[in-house]
Short mmCIF file of C-alpha atoms in Angstrom, two decimals:
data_model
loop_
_atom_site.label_atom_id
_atom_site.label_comp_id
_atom_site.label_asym_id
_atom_site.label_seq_id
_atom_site.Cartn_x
_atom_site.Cartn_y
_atom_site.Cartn_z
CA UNK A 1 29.47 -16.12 -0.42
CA UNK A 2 28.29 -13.22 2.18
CA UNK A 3 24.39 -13.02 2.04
CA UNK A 4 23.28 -9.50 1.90
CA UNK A 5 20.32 -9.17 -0.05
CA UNK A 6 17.29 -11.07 1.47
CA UNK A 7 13.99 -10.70 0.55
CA UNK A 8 10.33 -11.38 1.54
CA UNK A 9 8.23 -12.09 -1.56
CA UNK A 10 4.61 -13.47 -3.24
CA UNK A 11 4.41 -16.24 -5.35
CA UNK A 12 3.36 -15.26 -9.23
CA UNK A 13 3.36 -18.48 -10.66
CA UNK A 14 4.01 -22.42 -10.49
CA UNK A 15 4.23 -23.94 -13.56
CA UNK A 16 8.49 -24.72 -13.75
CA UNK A 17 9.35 -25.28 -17.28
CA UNK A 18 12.08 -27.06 -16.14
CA UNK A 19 10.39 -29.32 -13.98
CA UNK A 20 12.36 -28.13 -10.66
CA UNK A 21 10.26 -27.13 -8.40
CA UNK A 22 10.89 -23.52 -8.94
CA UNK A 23 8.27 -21.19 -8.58
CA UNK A 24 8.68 -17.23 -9.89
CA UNK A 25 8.56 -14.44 -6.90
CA UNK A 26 7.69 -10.99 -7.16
CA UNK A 27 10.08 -9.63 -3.81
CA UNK A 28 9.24 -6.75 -2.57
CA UNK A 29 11.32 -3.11 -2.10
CA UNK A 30 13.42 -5.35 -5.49
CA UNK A 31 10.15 -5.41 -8.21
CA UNK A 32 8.06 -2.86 -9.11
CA UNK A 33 4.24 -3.64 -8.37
CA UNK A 34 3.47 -2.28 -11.67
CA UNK A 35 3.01 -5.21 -14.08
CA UNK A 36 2.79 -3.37 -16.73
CA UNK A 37 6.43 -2.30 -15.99
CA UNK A 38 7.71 -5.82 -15.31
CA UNK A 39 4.76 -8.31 -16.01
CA UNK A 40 4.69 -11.72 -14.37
CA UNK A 41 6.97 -13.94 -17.05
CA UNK A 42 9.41 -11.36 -16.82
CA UNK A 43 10.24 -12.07 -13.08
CA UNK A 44 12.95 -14.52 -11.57
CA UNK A 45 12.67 -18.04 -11.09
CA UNK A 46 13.59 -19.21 -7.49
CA UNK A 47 14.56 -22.68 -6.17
CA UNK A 48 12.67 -23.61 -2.57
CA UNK A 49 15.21 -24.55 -0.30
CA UNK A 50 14.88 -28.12 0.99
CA UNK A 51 16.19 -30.04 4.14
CA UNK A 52 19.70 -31.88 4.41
CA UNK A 53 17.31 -35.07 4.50
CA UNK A 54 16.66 -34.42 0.79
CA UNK A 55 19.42 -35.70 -1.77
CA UNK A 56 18.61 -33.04 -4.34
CA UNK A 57 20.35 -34.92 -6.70
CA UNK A 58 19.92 -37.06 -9.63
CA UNK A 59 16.61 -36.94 -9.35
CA UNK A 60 16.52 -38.53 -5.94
CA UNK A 61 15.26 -36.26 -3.23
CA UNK A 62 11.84 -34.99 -1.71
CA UNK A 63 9.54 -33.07 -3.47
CA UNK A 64 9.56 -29.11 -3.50
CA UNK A 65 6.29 -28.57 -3.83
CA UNK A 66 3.65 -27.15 -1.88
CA UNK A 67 3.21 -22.97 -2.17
CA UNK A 68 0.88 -21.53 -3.94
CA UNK A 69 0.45 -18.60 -5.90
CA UNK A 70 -0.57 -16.11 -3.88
CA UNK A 71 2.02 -17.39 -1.01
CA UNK A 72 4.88 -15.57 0.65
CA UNK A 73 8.27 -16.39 1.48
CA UNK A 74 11.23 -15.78 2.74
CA UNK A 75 14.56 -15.67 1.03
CA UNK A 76 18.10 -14.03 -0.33
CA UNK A 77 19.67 -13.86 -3.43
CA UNK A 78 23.11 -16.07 -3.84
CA UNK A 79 23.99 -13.22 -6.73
CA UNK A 80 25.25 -10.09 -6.95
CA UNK A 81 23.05 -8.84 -9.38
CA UNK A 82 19.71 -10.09 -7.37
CA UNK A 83 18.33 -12.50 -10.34
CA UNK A 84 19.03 -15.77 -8.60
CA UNK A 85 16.85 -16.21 -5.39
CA UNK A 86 16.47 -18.94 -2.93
CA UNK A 87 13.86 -19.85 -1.30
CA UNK A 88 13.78 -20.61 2.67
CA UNK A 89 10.57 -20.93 3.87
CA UNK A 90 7.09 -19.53 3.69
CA UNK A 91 4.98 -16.44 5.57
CA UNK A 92 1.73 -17.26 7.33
CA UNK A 93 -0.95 -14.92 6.72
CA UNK A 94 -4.90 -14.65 6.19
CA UNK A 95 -5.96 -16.16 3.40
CA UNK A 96 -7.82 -13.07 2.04
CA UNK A 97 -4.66 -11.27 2.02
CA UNK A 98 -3.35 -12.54 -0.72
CA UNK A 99 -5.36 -10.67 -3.78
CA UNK A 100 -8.67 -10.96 -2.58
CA UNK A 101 -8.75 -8.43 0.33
CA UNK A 102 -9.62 -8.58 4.14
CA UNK A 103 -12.49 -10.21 5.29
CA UNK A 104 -14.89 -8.27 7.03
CA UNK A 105 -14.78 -10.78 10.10
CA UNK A 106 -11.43 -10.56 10.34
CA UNK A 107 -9.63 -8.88 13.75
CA UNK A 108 -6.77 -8.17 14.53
CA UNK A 109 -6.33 -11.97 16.28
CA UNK A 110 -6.64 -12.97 12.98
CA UNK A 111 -3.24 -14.79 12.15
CA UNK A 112 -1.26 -12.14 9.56
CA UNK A 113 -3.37 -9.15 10.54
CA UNK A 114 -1.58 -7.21 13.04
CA UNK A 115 1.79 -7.71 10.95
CA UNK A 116 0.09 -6.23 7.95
CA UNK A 117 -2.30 -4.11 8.52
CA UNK A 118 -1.98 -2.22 11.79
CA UNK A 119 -5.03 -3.11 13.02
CA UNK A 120 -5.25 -2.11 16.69
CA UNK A 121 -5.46 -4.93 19.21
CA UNK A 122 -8.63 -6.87 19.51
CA UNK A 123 -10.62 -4.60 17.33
CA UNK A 124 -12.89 -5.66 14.14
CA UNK A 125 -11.88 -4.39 10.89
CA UNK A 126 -15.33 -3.34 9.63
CA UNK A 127 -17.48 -0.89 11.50
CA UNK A 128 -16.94 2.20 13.29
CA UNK A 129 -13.67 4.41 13.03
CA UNK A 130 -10.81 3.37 15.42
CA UNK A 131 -10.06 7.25 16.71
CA UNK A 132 -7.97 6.09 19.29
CA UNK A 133 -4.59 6.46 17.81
CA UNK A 134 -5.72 10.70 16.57
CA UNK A 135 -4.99 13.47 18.14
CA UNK A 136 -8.17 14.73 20.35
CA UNK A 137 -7.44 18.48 19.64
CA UNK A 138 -7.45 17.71 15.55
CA UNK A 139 -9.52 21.08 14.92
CA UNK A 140 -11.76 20.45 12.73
CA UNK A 141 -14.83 21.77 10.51
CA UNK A 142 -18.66 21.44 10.43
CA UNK A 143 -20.80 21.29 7.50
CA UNK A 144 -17.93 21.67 4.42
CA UNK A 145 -19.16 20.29 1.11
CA UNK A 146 -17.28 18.07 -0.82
CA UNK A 147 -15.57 20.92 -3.24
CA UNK A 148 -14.59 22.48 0.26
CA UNK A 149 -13.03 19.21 1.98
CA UNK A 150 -11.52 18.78 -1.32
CA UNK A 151 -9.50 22.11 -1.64
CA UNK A 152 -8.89 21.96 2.01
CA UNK A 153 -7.31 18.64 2.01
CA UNK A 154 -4.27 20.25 -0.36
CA UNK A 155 -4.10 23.57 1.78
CA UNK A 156 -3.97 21.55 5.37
CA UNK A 157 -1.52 18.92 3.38
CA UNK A 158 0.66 21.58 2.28
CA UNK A 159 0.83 23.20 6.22
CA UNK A 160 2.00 20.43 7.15
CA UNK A 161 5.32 19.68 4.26
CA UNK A 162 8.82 19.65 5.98
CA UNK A 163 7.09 17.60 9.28
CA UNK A 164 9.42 14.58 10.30
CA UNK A 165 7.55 13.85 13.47
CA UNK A 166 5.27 10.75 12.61
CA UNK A 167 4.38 10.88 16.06
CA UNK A 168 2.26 13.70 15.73
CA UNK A 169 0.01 11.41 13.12
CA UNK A 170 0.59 7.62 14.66
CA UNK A 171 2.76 6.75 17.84
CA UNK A 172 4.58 3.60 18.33
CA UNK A 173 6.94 4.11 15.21
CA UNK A 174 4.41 2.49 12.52
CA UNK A 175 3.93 3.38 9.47
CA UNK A 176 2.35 6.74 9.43
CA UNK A 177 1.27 7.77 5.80
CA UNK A 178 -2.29 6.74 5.67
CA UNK A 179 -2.28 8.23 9.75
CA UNK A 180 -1.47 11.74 8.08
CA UNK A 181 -4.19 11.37 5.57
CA UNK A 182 -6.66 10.84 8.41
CA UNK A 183 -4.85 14.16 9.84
CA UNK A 184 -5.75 16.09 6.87
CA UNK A 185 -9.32 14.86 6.32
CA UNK A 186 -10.55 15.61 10.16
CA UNK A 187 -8.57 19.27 9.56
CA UNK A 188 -9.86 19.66 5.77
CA UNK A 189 -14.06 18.39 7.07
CA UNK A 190 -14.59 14.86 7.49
CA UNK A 191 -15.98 14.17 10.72
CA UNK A 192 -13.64 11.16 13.08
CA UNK A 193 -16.76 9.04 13.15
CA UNK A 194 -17.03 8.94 9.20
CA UNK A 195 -13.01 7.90 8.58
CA UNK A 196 -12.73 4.11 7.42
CA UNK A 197 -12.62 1.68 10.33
CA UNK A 198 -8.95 1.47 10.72
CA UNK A 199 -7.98 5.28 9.41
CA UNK A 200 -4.08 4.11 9.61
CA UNK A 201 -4.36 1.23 7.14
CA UNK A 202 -3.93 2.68 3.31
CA UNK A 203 -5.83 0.01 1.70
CA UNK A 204 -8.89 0.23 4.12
CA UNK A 205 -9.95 3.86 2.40
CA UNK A 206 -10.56 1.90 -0.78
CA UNK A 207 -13.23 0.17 0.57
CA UNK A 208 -14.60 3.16 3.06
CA UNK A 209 -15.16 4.38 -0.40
CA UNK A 210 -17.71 1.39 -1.19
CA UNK A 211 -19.27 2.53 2.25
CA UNK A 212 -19.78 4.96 4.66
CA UNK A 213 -16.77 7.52 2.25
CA UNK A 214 -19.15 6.97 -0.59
CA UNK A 215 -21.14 10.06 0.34
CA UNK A 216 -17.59 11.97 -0.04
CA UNK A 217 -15.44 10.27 -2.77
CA UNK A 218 -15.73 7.29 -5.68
CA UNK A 219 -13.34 5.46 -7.53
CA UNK A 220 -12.19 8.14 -10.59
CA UNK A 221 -13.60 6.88 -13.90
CA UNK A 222 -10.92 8.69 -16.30
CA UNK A 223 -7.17 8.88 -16.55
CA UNK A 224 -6.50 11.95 -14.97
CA UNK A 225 -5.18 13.21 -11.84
CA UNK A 226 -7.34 16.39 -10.38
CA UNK A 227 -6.19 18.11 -6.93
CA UNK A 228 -7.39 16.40 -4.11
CA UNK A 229 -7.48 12.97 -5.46
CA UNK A 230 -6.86 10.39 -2.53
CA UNK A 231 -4.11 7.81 -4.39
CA UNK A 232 -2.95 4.40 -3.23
CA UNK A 233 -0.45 2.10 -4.50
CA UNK A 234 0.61 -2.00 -3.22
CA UNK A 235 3.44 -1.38 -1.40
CA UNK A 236 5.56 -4.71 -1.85
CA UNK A 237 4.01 -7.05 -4.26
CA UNK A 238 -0.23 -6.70 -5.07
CA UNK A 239 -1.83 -8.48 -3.03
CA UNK A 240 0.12 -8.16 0.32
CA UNK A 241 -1.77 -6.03 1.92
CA UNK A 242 1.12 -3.40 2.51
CA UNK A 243 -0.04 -0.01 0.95
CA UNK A 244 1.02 3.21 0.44
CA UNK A 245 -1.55 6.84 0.54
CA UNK A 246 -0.95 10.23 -1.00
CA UNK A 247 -2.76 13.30 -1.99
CA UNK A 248 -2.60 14.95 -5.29
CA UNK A 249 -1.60 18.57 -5.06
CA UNK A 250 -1.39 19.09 -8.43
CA UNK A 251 -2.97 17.56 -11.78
CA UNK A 252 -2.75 16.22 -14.83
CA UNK A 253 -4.47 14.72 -18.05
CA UNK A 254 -2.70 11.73 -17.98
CA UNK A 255 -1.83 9.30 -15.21
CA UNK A 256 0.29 7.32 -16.65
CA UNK A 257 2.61 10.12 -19.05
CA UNK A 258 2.13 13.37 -17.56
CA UNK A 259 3.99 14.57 -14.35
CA UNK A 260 1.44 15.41 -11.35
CA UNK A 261 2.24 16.57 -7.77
CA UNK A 262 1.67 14.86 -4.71
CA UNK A 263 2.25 15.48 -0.84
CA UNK A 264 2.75 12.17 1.30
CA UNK A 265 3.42 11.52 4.36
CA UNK A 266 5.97 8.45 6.00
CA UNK A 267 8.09 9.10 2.47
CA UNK A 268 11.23 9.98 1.60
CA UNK A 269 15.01 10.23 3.40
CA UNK A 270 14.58 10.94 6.03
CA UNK A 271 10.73 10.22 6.60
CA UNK A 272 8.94 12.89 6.51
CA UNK A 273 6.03 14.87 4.61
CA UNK A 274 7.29 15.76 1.65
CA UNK A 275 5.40 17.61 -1.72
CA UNK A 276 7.10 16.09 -4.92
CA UNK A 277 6.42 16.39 -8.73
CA UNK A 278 6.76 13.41 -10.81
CA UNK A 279 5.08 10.85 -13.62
CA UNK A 280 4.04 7.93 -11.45
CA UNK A 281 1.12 5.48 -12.23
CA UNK A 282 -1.66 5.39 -8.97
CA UNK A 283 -3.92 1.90 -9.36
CA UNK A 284 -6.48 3.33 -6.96
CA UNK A 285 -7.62 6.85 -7.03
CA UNK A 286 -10.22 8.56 -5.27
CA UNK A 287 -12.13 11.60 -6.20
CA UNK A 288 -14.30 13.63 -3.63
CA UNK A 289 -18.41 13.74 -5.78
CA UNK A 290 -19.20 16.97 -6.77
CA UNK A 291 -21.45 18.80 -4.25
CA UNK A 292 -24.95 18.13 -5.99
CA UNK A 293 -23.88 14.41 -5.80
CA UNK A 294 -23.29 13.99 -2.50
CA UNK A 295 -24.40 16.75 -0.23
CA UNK A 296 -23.35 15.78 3.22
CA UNK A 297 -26.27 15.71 6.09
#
Protein backbone atom coordinates (compact mmCIF):
# COMPACT_ATOMS: atom_id res chain seq x y z
CA UNK A 1 0.00 0.00 0.00
CA UNK A 2 1.90 3.46 -0.96
CA UNK A 3 0.40 6.30 1.28
CA UNK A 4 -0.27 9.32 -0.73
CA UNK A 5 -3.13 11.05 0.48
CA UNK A 6 -2.67 12.39 4.10
CA UNK A 7 -4.69 14.68 5.68
CA UNK A 8 -5.00 17.10 8.68
CA UNK A 9 -8.60 17.22 9.92
CA UNK A 10 -11.37 18.37 12.89
CA UNK A 11 -13.30 16.11 14.71
CA UNK A 12 -17.33 16.35 13.87
CA UNK A 13 -18.53 13.84 16.03
CA UNK A 14 -17.97 10.88 18.65
CA UNK A 15 -20.70 8.85 19.08
CA UNK A 16 -19.37 5.29 16.99
CA UNK A 17 -22.35 3.29 16.20
CA UNK A 18 -20.26 0.55 16.08
CA UNK A 19 -18.72 0.90 19.26
CA UNK A 20 -14.98 1.25 17.77
CA UNK A 21 -13.63 4.04 18.76
CA UNK A 22 -14.09 5.78 15.52
CA UNK A 23 -14.76 9.24 15.44
CA UNK A 24 -16.02 11.14 11.93
CA UNK A 25 -13.39 13.90 10.47
CA UNK A 26 -14.09 16.68 8.33
CA UNK A 27 -10.19 16.86 6.46
CA UNK A 28 -9.44 19.68 5.04
CA UNK A 29 -8.45 20.71 1.08
CA UNK A 30 -10.79 16.79 0.81
CA UNK A 31 -14.47 18.26 2.37
CA UNK A 32 -16.15 21.12 1.55
CA UNK A 33 -16.75 23.53 4.66
CA UNK A 34 -20.17 23.99 3.47
CA UNK A 35 -22.45 21.70 5.51
CA UNK A 36 -25.10 22.28 3.74
CA UNK A 37 -23.19 20.63 0.81
CA UNK A 38 -21.95 17.64 2.81
CA UNK A 39 -23.52 17.90 6.41
CA UNK A 40 -21.85 16.22 9.36
CA UNK A 41 -23.48 12.39 9.11
CA UNK A 42 -22.53 12.42 5.68
CA UNK A 43 -18.71 12.46 6.42
CA UNK A 44 -16.24 9.40 6.90
CA UNK A 45 -15.73 7.46 9.84
CA UNK A 46 -11.98 7.11 10.85
CA UNK A 47 -10.26 4.54 13.14
CA UNK A 48 -7.49 6.33 15.71
CA UNK A 49 -4.44 4.59 15.29
CA UNK A 50 -3.19 2.88 18.46
CA UNK A 51 0.30 1.63 19.71
CA UNK A 52 1.86 -1.95 18.97
CA UNK A 53 1.26 -2.32 22.90
CA UNK A 54 -2.48 -2.52 22.10
CA UNK A 55 -3.86 -6.03 20.86
CA UNK A 56 -6.67 -4.49 18.85
CA UNK A 57 -8.20 -7.62 18.74
CA UNK A 58 -10.99 -9.55 20.07
CA UNK A 59 -11.88 -7.07 22.08
CA UNK A 60 -8.64 -7.05 24.00
CA UNK A 61 -6.65 -3.90 23.58
CA UNK A 62 -6.46 -0.23 25.04
CA UNK A 63 -9.00 2.12 24.67
CA UNK A 64 -9.20 4.67 21.65
CA UNK A 65 -10.66 7.23 23.20
CA UNK A 66 -9.82 10.57 24.14
CA UNK A 67 -10.43 13.51 21.18
CA UNK A 68 -12.96 15.57 21.19
CA UNK A 69 -15.08 17.20 18.86
CA UNK A 70 -13.65 20.11 17.99
CA UNK A 71 -10.00 18.30 17.90
CA UNK A 72 -7.54 17.95 15.07
CA UNK A 73 -5.55 15.28 13.74
CA UNK A 74 -3.37 13.96 11.69
CA UNK A 75 -3.83 11.20 9.21
CA UNK A 76 -3.94 9.38 5.50
CA UNK A 77 -6.31 7.48 3.79
CA UNK A 78 -5.41 3.51 3.26
CA UNK A 79 -7.94 3.90 -0.02
CA UNK A 80 -7.84 4.97 -3.22
CA UNK A 81 -10.94 6.63 -3.26
CA UNK A 82 -10.16 8.75 0.15
CA UNK A 83 -13.31 7.30 2.26
CA UNK A 84 -11.29 5.18 4.64
CA UNK A 85 -9.02 7.36 6.95
CA UNK A 86 -6.73 6.58 9.73
CA UNK A 87 -6.06 8.29 12.36
CA UNK A 88 -2.34 9.01 13.76
CA UNK A 89 -2.31 11.41 16.23
CA UNK A 90 -3.75 14.72 17.28
CA UNK A 91 -2.85 18.76 16.61
CA UNK A 92 -2.30 21.01 19.60
CA UNK A 93 -3.90 24.25 19.37
CA UNK A 94 -5.78 27.04 21.52
CA UNK A 95 -8.69 25.99 22.78
CA UNK A 96 -10.75 28.91 21.32
CA UNK A 97 -9.76 27.85 17.99
CA UNK A 98 -11.81 25.31 17.61
CA UNK A 99 -15.46 27.04 16.85
CA UNK A 100 -15.47 29.53 19.36
CA UNK A 101 -12.88 32.07 18.05
CA UNK A 102 -9.61 33.70 19.43
CA UNK A 103 -9.45 34.99 22.68
CA UNK A 104 -8.74 38.45 23.03
CA UNK A 105 -5.71 37.64 25.47
CA UNK A 106 -4.34 35.49 23.27
CA UNK A 107 -0.60 36.31 21.53
CA UNK A 108 1.10 34.99 19.37
CA UNK A 109 3.06 32.72 22.31
CA UNK A 110 -0.09 31.33 22.63
CA UNK A 111 0.39 27.52 21.74
CA UNK A 112 -1.47 27.09 18.00
CA UNK A 113 -1.42 30.80 17.22
CA UNK A 114 1.46 31.52 15.12
CA UNK A 115 0.68 28.22 13.00
CA UNK A 116 -2.78 29.51 12.36
CA UNK A 117 -3.16 32.73 12.34
CA UNK A 118 -0.08 34.68 11.34
CA UNK A 119 0.06 36.61 14.14
CA UNK A 120 3.38 38.48 14.24
CA UNK A 121 5.79 37.53 16.99
CA UNK A 122 5.06 38.59 20.49
CA UNK A 123 2.22 40.82 19.58
CA UNK A 124 -1.50 40.81 21.18
CA UNK A 125 -4.25 39.97 18.96
CA UNK A 126 -6.68 42.71 20.06
CA UNK A 127 -5.78 46.36 19.90
CA UNK A 128 -4.05 48.51 17.56
CA UNK A 129 -3.26 47.57 13.81
CA UNK A 130 0.01 45.57 13.28
CA UNK A 131 1.30 47.94 10.11
CA UNK A 132 4.50 46.47 10.20
CA UNK A 133 4.27 43.90 7.53
CA UNK A 134 2.53 47.09 4.77
CA UNK A 135 4.12 48.83 2.52
CA UNK A 136 5.04 52.52 3.96
CA UNK A 137 4.45 54.24 0.53
CA UNK A 138 0.65 52.55 0.32
CA UNK A 139 -0.81 56.01 -1.07
CA UNK A 140 -3.61 56.54 0.38
CA UNK A 141 -6.81 58.91 0.85
CA UNK A 142 -8.20 61.37 3.47
CA UNK A 143 -11.68 61.92 4.34
CA UNK A 144 -13.58 59.25 1.68
CA UNK A 145 -17.05 58.25 2.85
CA UNK A 146 -18.11 54.93 2.99
CA UNK A 147 -19.91 54.87 -0.70
CA UNK A 148 -16.36 56.22 -1.81
CA UNK A 149 -14.06 53.50 0.02
CA UNK A 150 -16.61 51.20 -1.22
CA UNK A 151 -16.36 51.84 -5.07
CA UNK A 152 -12.73 52.38 -4.62
CA UNK A 153 -12.02 49.12 -3.09
CA UNK A 154 -13.27 47.33 -6.65
CA UNK A 155 -11.35 49.99 -8.87
CA UNK A 156 -7.85 49.64 -6.72
CA UNK A 157 -8.75 45.63 -6.63
CA UNK A 158 -9.14 45.50 -10.22
CA UNK A 159 -5.47 47.58 -10.79
CA UNK A 160 -4.07 45.23 -9.23
CA UNK A 161 -5.59 41.57 -11.29
CA UNK A 162 -2.76 39.59 -13.11
CA UNK A 163 -0.18 40.43 -9.83
CA UNK A 164 1.72 37.14 -8.80
CA UNK A 165 4.08 38.90 -6.46
CA UNK A 166 2.61 38.24 -2.86
CA UNK A 167 5.54 39.95 -1.73
CA UNK A 168 4.36 43.18 -2.63
CA UNK A 169 1.25 42.51 0.01
CA UNK A 170 3.06 40.09 2.82
CA UNK A 171 6.82 38.93 2.75
CA UNK A 172 8.06 35.75 4.11
CA UNK A 173 5.93 33.51 1.65
CA UNK A 174 2.61 33.46 3.93
CA UNK A 175 -0.45 33.48 2.97
CA UNK A 176 -1.19 36.77 1.39
CA UNK A 177 -5.01 37.14 0.57
CA UNK A 178 -6.32 38.93 3.54
CA UNK A 179 -2.56 41.08 3.20
CA UNK A 180 -4.01 42.29 -0.30
CA UNK A 181 -7.28 43.24 1.19
CA UNK A 182 -5.45 45.47 3.67
CA UNK A 183 -3.63 46.76 0.31
CA UNK A 184 -6.82 47.78 -1.18
CA UNK A 185 -8.52 49.34 1.87
CA UNK A 186 -5.37 51.80 2.80
CA UNK A 187 -5.41 52.61 -1.32
CA UNK A 188 -9.44 52.67 -1.55
CA UNK A 189 -9.61 55.18 2.28
CA UNK A 190 -9.25 53.38 5.36
CA UNK A 191 -6.67 54.85 7.38
CA UNK A 192 -3.51 51.93 8.67
CA UNK A 193 -4.43 52.77 12.23
CA UNK A 194 -8.23 51.75 11.71
CA UNK A 195 -7.36 48.07 9.89
CA UNK A 196 -8.18 45.08 12.36
CA UNK A 197 -5.31 44.27 14.70
CA UNK A 198 -3.66 41.66 12.66
CA UNK A 199 -4.73 43.07 8.90
CA UNK A 200 -3.13 39.63 7.41
CA UNK A 201 -5.41 37.24 9.29
CA UNK A 202 -8.92 36.76 7.19
CA UNK A 203 -10.97 35.90 10.09
CA UNK A 204 -9.78 38.90 12.29
CA UNK A 205 -11.91 41.50 9.86
CA UNK A 206 -15.01 39.73 11.11
CA UNK A 207 -14.60 40.88 14.34
CA UNK A 208 -12.88 44.51 13.40
CA UNK A 209 -16.37 44.68 12.16
CA UNK A 210 -17.85 44.31 15.86
CA UNK A 211 -15.22 47.14 16.62
CA UNK A 212 -13.25 49.78 15.56
CA UNK A 213 -14.58 48.63 11.28
CA UNK A 214 -18.04 49.12 12.63
CA UNK A 215 -18.00 52.78 11.70
CA UNK A 216 -17.21 51.42 7.97
CA UNK A 217 -18.94 48.01 7.40
CA UNK A 218 -21.64 45.43 9.28
CA UNK A 219 -22.46 42.03 8.83
CA UNK A 220 -25.05 42.07 5.49
CA UNK A 221 -28.58 41.28 6.68
CA UNK A 222 -29.99 39.87 3.18
CA UNK A 223 -28.94 37.28 0.66
CA UNK A 224 -27.36 39.26 -1.79
CA UNK A 225 -24.02 40.07 -2.96
CA UNK A 226 -23.54 44.07 -3.75
CA UNK A 227 -19.99 45.38 -5.11
CA UNK A 228 -17.69 45.94 -2.51
CA UNK A 229 -18.83 43.38 -0.11
CA UNK A 230 -15.76 42.13 2.03
CA UNK A 231 -16.43 37.98 1.92
CA UNK A 232 -14.79 35.29 4.02
CA UNK A 233 -15.00 31.67 3.96
CA UNK A 234 -13.26 28.64 6.66
CA UNK A 235 -10.60 27.58 4.79
CA UNK A 236 -10.14 23.79 5.91
CA UNK A 237 -12.82 22.67 8.19
CA UNK A 238 -15.06 25.64 10.40
CA UNK A 239 -13.63 26.20 13.14
CA UNK A 240 -9.83 26.01 12.33
CA UNK A 241 -9.08 29.19 12.20
CA UNK A 242 -7.65 29.04 8.51
CA UNK A 243 -9.66 31.60 6.36
CA UNK A 244 -9.92 32.79 3.16
CA UNK A 245 -10.88 36.98 2.01
CA UNK A 246 -12.26 38.31 -1.23
CA UNK A 247 -13.96 41.29 -2.63
CA UNK A 248 -17.07 41.29 -4.62
CA UNK A 249 -16.67 43.00 -7.94
CA UNK A 250 -19.77 42.21 -9.12
CA UNK A 251 -23.39 41.35 -7.62
CA UNK A 252 -26.12 39.44 -7.33
CA UNK A 253 -29.66 38.74 -5.75
CA UNK A 254 -28.85 35.57 -4.56
CA UNK A 255 -25.84 34.19 -2.72
CA UNK A 256 -26.37 31.00 -2.81
CA UNK A 257 -27.94 30.48 -6.85
CA UNK A 258 -26.86 33.36 -8.72
CA UNK A 259 -23.25 33.77 -10.17
CA UNK A 260 -21.36 36.98 -8.65
CA UNK A 261 -17.79 38.21 -9.33
CA UNK A 262 -15.04 38.40 -7.09
CA UNK A 263 -11.25 39.52 -7.18
CA UNK A 264 -8.91 37.64 -4.55
CA UNK A 265 -5.79 37.64 -3.89
CA UNK A 266 -3.23 34.33 -2.82
CA UNK A 267 -5.83 32.23 -5.32
CA UNK A 268 -5.60 30.35 -8.10
CA UNK A 269 -2.61 28.38 -10.29
CA UNK A 270 -0.33 29.90 -10.05
CA UNK A 271 -1.09 32.31 -7.01
CA UNK A 272 -1.92 35.27 -7.94
CA UNK A 273 -4.80 38.05 -8.00
CA UNK A 274 -7.18 36.88 -10.04
CA UNK A 275 -11.07 38.43 -10.92
CA UNK A 276 -13.41 35.31 -11.44
CA UNK A 277 -17.23 34.87 -11.98
CA UNK A 278 -18.93 32.10 -10.33
CA UNK A 279 -22.03 30.80 -7.88
CA UNK A 280 -20.23 30.27 -4.60
CA UNK A 281 -21.85 30.50 -1.08
CA UNK A 282 -19.76 33.35 1.35
CA UNK A 283 -20.75 32.57 5.33
CA UNK A 284 -19.45 35.99 6.30
CA UNK A 285 -20.07 39.05 4.32
CA UNK A 286 -19.40 42.50 4.97
CA UNK A 287 -21.08 45.55 3.67
CA UNK A 288 -19.51 49.14 3.97
CA UNK A 289 -22.96 51.47 6.03
CA UNK A 290 -24.30 53.84 3.87
CA UNK A 291 -22.80 57.34 4.36
CA UNK A 292 -25.61 58.86 6.71
CA UNK A 293 -24.90 55.75 8.91
CA UNK A 294 -21.58 56.02 9.50
CA UNK A 295 -19.97 59.26 8.53
CA UNK A 296 -16.33 58.89 9.28
CA UNK A 297 -14.65 61.74 11.71
Amino acid sequence: MRLDNWFTAIVTNLADPLNAGRVQIRCYEYHTTDEGDLPDVDLPWALPLLPVTSASSGGTGTSATGLLVGSWVFGFFRDVDNQDPVIIGSIPGVEALNGQGIPDTATSSSIGIAATSLYSSGAPIGGPADTSTLDPDIPTISGATNSEIARNLVNIARTQVGEKNGSKYLGGGLPWCAAFVAYCLVRSGVPKEDLPSNPNFSWSYKEWAKGKGSKYVALAADNTYQPGDIIIRHRGAVGSGFGHIGIISVGCNDRRNEAHSTIEGNTGSPRGVYERTKKYYWPCVLRWKSDSDAPLA
